Short mmCIF file of C-alpha atoms and ligand atoms in Angstrom, two decimals:
data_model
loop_
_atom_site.label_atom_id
_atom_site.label_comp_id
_atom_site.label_asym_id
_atom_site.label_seq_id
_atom_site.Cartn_x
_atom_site.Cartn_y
_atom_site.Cartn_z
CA UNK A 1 -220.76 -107.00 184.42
CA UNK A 2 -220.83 -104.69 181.56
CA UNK A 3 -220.00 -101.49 181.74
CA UNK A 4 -220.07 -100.38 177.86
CA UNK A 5 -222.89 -98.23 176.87
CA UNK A 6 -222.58 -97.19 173.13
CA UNK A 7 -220.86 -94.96 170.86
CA UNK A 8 -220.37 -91.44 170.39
CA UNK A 9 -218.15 -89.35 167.79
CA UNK A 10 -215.42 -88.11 168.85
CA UNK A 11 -215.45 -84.68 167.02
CA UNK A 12 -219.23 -83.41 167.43
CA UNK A 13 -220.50 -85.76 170.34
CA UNK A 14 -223.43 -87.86 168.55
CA UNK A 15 -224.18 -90.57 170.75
CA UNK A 16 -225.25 -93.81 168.45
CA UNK A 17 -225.98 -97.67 169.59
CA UNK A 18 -224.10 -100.38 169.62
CA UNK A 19 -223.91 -101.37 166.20
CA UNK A 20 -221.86 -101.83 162.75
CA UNK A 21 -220.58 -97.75 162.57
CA UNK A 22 -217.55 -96.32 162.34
CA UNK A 23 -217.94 -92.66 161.34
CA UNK A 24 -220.21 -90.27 161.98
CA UNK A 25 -223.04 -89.73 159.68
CA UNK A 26 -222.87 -85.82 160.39
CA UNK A 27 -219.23 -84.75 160.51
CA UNK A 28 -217.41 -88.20 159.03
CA UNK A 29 -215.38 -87.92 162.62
CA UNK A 30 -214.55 -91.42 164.20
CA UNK A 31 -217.13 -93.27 166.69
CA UNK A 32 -215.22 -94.33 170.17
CA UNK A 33 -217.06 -96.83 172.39
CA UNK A 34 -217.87 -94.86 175.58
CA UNK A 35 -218.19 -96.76 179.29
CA UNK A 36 -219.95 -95.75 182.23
CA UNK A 37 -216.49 -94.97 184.32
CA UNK A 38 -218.47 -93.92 187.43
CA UNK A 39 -220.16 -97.59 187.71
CA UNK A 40 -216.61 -98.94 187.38
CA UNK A 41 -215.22 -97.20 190.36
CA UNK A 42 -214.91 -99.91 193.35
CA UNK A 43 -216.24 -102.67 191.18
CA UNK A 44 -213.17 -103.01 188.47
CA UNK A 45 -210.48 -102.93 190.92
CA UNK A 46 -206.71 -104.57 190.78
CA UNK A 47 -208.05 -107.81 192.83
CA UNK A 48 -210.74 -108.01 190.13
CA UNK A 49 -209.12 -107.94 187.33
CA UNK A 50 -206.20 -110.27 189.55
CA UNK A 51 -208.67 -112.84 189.75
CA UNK A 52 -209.53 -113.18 186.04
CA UNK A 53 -208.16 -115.81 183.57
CA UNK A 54 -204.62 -115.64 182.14
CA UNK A 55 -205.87 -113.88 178.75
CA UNK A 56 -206.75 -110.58 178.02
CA UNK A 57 -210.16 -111.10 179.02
CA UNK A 58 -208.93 -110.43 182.48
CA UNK A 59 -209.73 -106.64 181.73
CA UNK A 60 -213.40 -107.80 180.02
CA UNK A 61 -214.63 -105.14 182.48
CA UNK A 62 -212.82 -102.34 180.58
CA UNK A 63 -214.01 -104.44 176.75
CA UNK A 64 -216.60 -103.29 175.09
CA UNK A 65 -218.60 -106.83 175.27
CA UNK A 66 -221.96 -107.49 176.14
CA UNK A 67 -222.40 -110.95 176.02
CA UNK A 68 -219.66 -114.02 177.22
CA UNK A 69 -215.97 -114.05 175.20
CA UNK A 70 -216.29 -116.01 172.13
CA UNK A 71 -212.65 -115.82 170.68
CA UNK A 72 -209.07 -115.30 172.07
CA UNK A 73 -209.88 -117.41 175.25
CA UNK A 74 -205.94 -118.14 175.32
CA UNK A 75 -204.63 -114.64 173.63
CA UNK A 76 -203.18 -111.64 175.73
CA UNK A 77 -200.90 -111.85 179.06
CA UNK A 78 -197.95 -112.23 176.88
CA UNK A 79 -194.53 -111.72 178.93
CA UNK A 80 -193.28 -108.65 180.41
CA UNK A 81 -189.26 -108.89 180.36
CA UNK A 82 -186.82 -106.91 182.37
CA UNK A 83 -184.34 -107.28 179.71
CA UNK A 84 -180.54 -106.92 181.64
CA UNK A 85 -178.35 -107.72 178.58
CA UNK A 86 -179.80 -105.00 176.08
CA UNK A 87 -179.37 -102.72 179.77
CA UNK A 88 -175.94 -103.22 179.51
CA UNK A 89 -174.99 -102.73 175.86
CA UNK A 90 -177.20 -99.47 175.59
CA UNK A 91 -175.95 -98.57 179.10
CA UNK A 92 -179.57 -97.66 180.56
CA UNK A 93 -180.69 -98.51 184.14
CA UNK A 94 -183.96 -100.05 183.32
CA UNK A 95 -185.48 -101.72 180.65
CA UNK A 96 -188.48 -103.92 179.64
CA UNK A 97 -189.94 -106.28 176.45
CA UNK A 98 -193.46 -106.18 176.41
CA UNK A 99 -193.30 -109.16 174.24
CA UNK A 100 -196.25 -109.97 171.85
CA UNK A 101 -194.27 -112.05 169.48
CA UNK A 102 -195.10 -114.65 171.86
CA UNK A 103 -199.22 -113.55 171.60
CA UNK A 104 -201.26 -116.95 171.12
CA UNK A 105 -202.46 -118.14 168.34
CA UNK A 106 -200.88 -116.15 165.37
CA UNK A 107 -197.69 -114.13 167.21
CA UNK A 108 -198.25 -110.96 166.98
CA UNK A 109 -200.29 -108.09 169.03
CA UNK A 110 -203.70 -108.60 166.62
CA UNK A 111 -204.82 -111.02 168.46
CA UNK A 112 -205.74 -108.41 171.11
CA UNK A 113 -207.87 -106.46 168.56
CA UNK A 114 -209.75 -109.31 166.57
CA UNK A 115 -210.78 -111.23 170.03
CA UNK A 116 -212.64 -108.45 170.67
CA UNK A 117 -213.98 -107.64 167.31
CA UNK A 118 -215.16 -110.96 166.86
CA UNK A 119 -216.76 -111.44 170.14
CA UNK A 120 -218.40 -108.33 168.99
CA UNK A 121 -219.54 -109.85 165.92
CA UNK A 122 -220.90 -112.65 166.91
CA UNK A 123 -222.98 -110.69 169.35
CA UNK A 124 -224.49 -108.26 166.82
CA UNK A 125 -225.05 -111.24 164.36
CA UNK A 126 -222.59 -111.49 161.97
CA UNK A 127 -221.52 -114.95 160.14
CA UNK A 128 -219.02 -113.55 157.90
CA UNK A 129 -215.49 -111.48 158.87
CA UNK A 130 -213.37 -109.94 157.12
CA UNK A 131 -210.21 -107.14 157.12
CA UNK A 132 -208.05 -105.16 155.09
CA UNK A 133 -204.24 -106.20 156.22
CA UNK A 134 -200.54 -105.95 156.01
CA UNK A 135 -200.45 -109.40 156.61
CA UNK A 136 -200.88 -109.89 160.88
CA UNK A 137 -204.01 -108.90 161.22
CA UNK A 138 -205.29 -111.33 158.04
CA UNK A 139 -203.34 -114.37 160.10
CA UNK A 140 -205.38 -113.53 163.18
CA UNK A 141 -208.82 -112.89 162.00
CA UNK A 142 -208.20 -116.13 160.06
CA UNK A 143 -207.40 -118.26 162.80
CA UNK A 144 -209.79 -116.63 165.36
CA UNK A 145 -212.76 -117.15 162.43
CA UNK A 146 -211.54 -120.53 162.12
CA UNK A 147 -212.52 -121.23 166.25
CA UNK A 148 -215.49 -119.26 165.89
CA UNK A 149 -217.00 -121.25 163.26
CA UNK A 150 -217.23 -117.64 160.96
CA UNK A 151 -216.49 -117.40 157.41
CA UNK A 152 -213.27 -115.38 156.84
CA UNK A 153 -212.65 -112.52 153.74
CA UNK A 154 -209.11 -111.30 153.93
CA UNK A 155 -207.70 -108.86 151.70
CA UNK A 156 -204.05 -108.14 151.61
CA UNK A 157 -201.50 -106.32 149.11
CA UNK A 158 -200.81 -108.08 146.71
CA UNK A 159 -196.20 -108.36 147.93
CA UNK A 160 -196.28 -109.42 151.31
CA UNK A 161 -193.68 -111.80 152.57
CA UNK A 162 -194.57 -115.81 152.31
CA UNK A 163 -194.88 -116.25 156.04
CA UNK A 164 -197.65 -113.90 156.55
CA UNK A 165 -199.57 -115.37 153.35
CA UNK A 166 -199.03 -119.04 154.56
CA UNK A 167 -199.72 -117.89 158.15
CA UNK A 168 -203.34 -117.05 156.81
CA UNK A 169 -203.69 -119.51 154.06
CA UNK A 170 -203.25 -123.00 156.59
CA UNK A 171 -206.58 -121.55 158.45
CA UNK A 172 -208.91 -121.44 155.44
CA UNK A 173 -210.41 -117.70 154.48
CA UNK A 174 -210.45 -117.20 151.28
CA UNK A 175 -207.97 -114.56 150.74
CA UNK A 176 -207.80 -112.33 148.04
CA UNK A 177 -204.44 -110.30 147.11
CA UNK A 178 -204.98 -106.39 145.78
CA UNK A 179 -202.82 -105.19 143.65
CA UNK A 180 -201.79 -101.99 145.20
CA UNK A 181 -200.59 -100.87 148.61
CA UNK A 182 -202.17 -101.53 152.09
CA UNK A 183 -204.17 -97.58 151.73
CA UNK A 184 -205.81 -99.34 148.58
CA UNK A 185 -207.05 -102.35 149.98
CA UNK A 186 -208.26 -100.20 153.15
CA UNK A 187 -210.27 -97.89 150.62
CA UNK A 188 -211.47 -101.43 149.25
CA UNK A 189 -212.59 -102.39 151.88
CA UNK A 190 -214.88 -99.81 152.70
CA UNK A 191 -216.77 -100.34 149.83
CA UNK A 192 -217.01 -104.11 150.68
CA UNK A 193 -218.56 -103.46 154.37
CA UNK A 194 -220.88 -101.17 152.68
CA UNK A 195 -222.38 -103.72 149.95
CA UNK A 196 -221.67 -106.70 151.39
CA UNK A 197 -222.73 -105.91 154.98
CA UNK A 198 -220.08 -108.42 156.58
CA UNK A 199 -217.89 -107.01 159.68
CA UNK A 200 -214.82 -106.25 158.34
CA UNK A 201 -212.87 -106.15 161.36
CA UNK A 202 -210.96 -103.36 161.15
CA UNK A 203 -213.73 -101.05 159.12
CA UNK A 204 -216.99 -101.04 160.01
CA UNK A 205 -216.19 -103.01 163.03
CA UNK A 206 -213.19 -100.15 163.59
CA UNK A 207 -214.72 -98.85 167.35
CA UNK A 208 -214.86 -102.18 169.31
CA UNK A 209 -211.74 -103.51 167.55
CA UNK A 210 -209.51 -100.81 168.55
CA UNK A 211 -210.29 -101.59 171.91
CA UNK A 212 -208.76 -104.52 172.76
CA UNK A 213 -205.32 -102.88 171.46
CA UNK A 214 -205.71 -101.61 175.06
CA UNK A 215 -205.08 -104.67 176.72
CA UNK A 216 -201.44 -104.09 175.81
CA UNK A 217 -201.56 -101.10 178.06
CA UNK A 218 -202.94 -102.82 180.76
CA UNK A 219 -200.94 -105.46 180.95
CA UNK A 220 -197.68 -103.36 180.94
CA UNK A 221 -198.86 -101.49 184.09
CA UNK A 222 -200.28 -104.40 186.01
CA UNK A 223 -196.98 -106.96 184.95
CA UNK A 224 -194.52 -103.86 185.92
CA UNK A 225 -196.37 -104.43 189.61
CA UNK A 226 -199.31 -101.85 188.72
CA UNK A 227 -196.48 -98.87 187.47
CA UNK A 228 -196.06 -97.52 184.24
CA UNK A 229 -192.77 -97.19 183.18
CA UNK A 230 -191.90 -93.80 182.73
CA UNK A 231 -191.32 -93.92 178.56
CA UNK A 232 -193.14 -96.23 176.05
CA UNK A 233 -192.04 -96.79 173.02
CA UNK A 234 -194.81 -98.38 170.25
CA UNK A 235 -194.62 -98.83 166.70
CA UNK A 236 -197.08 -96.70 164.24
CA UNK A 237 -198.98 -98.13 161.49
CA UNK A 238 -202.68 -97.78 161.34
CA UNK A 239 -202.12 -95.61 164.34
CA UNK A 240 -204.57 -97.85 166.71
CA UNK A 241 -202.62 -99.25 169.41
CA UNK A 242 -200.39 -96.24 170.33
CA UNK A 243 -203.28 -94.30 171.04
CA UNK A 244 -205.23 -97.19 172.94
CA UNK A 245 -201.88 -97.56 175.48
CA UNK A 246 -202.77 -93.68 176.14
CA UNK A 247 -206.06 -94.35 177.14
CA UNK A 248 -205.44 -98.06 179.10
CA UNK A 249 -203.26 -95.64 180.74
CA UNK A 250 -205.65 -93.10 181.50
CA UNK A 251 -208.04 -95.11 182.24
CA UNK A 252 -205.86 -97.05 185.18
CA UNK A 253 -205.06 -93.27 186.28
CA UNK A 254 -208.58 -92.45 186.52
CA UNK A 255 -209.53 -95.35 187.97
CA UNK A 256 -207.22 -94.67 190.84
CA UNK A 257 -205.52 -98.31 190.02
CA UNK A 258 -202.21 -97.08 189.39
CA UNK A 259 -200.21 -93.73 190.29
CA UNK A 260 -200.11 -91.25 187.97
CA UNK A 261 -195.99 -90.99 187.29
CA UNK A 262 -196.52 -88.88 183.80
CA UNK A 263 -196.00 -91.90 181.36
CA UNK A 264 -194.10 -90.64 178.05
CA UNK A 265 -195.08 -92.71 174.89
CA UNK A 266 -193.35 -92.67 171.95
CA UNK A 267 -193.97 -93.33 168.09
CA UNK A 268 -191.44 -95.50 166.12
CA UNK A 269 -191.98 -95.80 162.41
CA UNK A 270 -189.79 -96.57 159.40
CA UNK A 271 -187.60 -94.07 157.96
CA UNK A 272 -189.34 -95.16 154.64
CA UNK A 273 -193.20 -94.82 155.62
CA UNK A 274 -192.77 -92.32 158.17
CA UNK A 275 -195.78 -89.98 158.19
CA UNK A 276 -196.69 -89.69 161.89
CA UNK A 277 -192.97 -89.33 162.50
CA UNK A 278 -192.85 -86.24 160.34
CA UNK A 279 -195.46 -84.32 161.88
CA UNK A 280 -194.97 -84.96 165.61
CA UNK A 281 -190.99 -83.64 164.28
CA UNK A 282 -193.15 -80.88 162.24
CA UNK A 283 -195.00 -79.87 165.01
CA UNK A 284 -198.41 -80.62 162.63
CA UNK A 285 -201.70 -82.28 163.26
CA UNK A 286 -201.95 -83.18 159.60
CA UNK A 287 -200.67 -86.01 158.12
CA UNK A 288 -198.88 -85.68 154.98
CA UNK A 289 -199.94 -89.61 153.36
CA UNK A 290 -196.88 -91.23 151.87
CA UNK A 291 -195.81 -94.17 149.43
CA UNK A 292 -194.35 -96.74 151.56
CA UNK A 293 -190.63 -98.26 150.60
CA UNK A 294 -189.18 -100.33 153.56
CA UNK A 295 -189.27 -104.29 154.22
CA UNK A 296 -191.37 -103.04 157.49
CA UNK A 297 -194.29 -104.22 155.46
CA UNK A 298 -196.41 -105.14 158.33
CA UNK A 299 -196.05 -100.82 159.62
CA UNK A 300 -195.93 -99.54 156.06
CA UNK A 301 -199.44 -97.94 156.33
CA UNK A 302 -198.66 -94.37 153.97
CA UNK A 303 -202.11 -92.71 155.08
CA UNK A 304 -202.63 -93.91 158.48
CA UNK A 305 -206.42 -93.86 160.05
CA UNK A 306 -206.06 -92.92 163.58
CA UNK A 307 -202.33 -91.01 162.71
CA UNK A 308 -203.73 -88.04 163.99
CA UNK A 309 -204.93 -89.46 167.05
CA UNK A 310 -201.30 -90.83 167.51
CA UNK A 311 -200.24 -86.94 166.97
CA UNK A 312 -202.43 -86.05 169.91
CA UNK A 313 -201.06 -89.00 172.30
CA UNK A 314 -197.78 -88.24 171.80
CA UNK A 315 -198.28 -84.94 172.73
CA UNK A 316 -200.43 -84.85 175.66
CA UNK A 317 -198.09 -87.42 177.05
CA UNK A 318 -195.08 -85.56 176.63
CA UNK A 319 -193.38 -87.90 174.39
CA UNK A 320 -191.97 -87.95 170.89
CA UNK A 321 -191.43 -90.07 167.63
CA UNK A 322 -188.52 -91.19 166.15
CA UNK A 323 -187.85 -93.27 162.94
CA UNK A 324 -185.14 -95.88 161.90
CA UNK A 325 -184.23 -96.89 158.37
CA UNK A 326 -183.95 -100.32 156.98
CA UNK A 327 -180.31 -100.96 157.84
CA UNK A 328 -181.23 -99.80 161.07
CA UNK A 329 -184.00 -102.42 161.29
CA UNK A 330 -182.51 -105.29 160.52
CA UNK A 331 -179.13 -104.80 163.05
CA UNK A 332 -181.90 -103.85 165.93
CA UNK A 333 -183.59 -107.19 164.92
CA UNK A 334 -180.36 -108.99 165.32
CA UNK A 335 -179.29 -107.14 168.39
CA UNK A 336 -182.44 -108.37 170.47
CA UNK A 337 -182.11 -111.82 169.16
CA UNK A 338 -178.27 -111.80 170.63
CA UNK A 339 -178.80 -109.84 173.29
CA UNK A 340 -182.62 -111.24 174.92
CA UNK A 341 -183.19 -114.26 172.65
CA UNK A 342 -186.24 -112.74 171.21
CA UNK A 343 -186.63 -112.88 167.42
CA UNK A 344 -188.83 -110.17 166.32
CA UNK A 345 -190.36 -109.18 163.05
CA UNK A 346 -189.13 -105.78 161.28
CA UNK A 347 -192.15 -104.04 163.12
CA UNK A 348 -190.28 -105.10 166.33
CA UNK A 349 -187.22 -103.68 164.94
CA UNK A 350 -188.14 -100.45 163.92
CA UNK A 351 -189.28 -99.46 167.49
CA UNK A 352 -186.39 -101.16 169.09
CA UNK A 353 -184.06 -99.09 166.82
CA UNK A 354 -186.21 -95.97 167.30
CA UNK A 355 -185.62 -96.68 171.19
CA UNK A 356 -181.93 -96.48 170.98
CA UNK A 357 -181.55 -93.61 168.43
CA UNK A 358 -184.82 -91.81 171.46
CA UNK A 359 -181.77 -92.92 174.29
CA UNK A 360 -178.53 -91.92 172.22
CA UNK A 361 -180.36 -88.29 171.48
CA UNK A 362 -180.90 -87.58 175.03
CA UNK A 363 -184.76 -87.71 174.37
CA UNK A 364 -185.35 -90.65 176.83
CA UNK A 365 -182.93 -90.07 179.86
CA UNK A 366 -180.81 -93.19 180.54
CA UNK A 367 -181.84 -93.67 184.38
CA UNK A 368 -185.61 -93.63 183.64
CA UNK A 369 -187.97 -96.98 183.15
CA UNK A 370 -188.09 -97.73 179.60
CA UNK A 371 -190.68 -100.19 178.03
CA UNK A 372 -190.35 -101.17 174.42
CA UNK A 373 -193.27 -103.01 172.74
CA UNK A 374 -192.53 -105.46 170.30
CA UNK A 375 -195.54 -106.23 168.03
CA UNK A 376 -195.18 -109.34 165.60
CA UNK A 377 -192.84 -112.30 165.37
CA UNK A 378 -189.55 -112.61 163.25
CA UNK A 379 -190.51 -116.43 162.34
CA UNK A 380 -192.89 -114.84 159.43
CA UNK A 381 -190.37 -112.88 157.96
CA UNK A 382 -187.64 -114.61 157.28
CA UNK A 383 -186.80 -113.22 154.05
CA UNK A 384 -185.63 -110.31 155.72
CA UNK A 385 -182.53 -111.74 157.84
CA UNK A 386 -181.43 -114.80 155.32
CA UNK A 387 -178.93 -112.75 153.44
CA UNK A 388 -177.77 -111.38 156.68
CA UNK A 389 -176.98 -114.91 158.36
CA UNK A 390 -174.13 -117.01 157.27
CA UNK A 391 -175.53 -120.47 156.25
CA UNK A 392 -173.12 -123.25 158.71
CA UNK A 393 -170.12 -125.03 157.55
CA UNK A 394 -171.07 -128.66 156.82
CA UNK A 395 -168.73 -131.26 157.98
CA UNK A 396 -168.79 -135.17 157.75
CA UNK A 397 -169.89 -136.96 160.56
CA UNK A 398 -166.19 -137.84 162.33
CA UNK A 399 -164.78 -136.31 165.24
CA UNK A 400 -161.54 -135.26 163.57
CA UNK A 401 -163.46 -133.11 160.91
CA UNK A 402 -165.15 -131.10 164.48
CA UNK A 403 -161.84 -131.27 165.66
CA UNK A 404 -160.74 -129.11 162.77
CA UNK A 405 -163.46 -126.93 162.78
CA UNK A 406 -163.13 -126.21 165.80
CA UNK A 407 -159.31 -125.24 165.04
CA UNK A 408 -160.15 -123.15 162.33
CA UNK A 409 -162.96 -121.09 164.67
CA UNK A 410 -160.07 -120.33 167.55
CA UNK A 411 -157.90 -119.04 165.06
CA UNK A 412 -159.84 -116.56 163.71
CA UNK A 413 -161.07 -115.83 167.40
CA UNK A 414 -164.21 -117.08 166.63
CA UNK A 415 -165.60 -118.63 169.69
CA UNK A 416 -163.91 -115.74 172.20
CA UNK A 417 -167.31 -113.63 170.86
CA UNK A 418 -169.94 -116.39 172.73
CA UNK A 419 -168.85 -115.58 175.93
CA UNK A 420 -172.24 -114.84 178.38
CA UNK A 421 -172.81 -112.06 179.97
CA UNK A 422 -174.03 -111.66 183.08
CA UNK A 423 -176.85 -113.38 184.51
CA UNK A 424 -180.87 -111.89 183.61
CA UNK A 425 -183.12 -111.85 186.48
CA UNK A 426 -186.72 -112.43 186.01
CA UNK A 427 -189.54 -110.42 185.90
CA UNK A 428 -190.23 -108.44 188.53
C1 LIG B 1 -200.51 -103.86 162.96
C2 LIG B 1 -199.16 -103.88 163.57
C3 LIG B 1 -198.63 -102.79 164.32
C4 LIG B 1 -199.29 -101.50 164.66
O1 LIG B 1 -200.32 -101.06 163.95
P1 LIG B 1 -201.35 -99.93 164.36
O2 LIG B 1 -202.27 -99.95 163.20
O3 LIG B 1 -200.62 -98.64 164.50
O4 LIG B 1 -202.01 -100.37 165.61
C5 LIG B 1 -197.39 -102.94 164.87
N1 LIG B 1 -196.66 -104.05 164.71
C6 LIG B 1 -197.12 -105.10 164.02
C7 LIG B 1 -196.25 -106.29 163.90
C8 LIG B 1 -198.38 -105.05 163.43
O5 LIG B 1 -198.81 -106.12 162.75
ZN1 LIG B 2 -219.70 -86.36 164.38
#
């Protein structure tokens, strides 16, 4: 059953069809897809959507498809951790992963966006898709074209790190590298969707794309036991999927699927590309754009599309935004790795960081449910943790050379620090 019916602006109202639009053609405001909710009552219920596959097409109802899935048949309904270790060493009663470094088949929480946007595609007739990227979103739209059977543009700065040029290259696009920063090869773009009429995912595609970031949402709630945990914290690039949690959250409010418990969300950025940050701390609606400088490469989006929209989330939530600097970054990376065994990408980083300095200031209370989303996978950014990690001591192949390793480790105390801690538990 579909329940999507077309799209409308968001600032002046013009309802439009179902088509290749992403602004207005009378104010230039943003097109949102628009659902008829009263249809859904009764009929997209939590047994429904229970009874769907193990993807995020289990919330199809809630997608803004017409037609059958076409791509991410395996993406989505990535785990939901209760992580006990990082509990204890940050001394708060409650806290969960929502872990999309584990998202199927590129690692990171784009999937979620470009199985949508290609579905959509393919339904209004496209051959050819395409994106402007920090390097995620180019690995997943290549992939997912790749399955599809579509032919693949990518366009990327031209200084990303080798793991997310590789992770796109292996599937085939033909890739291009701008040289300038991510807001140039978004402006780019534009003018490509325009001549070249192809959907360029995250452009002219923009309004069913966005959507799928809600399956994050979703699957928080129903994973937590159909709750929300009571503060969110989300990275801020772009500024789509911070906003889209907001409304999956609505949405499961208004659809009288889960309580309403006043769910907080929270912006984390990097202290170097930090515009949303600034004015949520400003108390503005405007976004002052920025020149990014941080290794968060994959967040470091200076004039962010949707930042306003973030602005307004934030707000009518009741949350806030905090950012964490590069240092920061890279010990937060290393802390979940110790601490939960999840190795996480700067992106992941920033908002864990962001989520301690939220705790440490008081702004998220320490006996509250805490969710922090992690967003991309540290196995494509390795450049950014090999100076950190001391390469291991190579010894010959004899037991007497271990023997004196091992020596040489318990006298500088060296293997007192591996002792466990406590037990995790599982997922509730
Ligand atoms: C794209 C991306 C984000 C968030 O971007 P938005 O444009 O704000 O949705 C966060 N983390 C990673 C790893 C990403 O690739
Ligand atoms: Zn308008």
């Amino acid at each position: 059953m579909a329940y999507v019916v077309g799209l409308r602006c968001r600032e002046c109202g013009k309802e439009y069809p179902q088509k290749g639009v992403h602004v207005c053609e009378v104010c230039f405001g943003p097109l949102e897809v628009q659902y008829d909710y009263a249809r859904m009552k009764g009929k997209v219920t939590r047994e429904s959507i229970e009874r769907g596959p193990r993807s995020l097409w289990r919330y199809r109802d809630l997608l803004p498809i017409n037609a059958e899935p076409r791509a991410g048949l395996y993406s989505g309904y990535t785990p939901l951790r209760r992580a006990h270790h990082l509990e204890k060493i940050l001394n708060v009663r409650e806290l969960y992963i929502k872990d999309d470094s584990a998202n199927y088949p590129t690692w990171s929480y784009k999937e979620r966006v470009v199985s949508v946007a290609i579905t959509k595609a393919l339904e209004l007739g496209y051959h050819t898709v395409g994106c402007a990227s920090t390097g995620n979103l180019a690995n997943s739209v290549a992939a997912h074209a790749a399955v599809a059977g579509m032919k693949a543009f990518v366009m990327i700065p031209h200084d990303l790190e080798q793991g997310k040029v590789l992770g796109s290259l292996i599937f085939g696009p033909t890739m291009v590298r701008i040289q300038g920063n991510y807001d140039d090869v978004n402006r780019l773009c534009s003018e490509i969707a325009d001549k070249y009429k192809w959907a360029i995912v995250n452009v002219n595609l923009r309004p069913f794309y966005t959507e799928g970031a809600k399956t994050f949402g979703y699957e928080i709630a129903e994973q937590l036991g159909w709750k929300f945990p009571q503060h969110t914290v989300c990275p801020t690039a772009g500024g789509t999927i911070l906003p889209k949690i907001h409304k999956a959250y609505q949405e499961l409010i208004d659809l009288g699927l889960v309580e309403d418990n006043a769910p907080k969300i929270y912006s984390a950025q990097a202290a170097g590309c930090n515009p949303v940050v600034e004015a949520i701390r400003a108390g503005r609606d405007l976004i002052k754009p920025q020149k990014p400088k941080t290794i968060a490469k994959s967040i470091a989006i200076g004039n962010p599309a949707d930042g306003f929209y973030v602005v307004q989330a934030v707000r009518q939530s009741g949350g806030w935004a905090m950012d964490a600097t590069d240092p920061e970054i890279i010990d937060a990376i290393k802390l979940l790795a110790k601490a939960e065994g999840i190795w996480t990408e700067p992106a992941g980083g920033t908002t864990l960081a962001a989520a301690i300095k939220l705790i440490a200031s008081g702004r998220i209370p320490r006996d509250e449910s805490i969710c922090v989303c992690i967003t991309g996978n540290g196995l494509k950014t390795t450049e950014v943790v090999a100076d950190q990690l001391d390469m291991p001591t190579s010894i010959p192949a004899k037991l007497d050379a271990f023997d004196a390793f091992i020596a040489e480790l318990d006298g500088a105390g060296g293997t007192r620090e591996l002792e466990p801690l406590a037990a995790g538990g599982p997922t509730p």
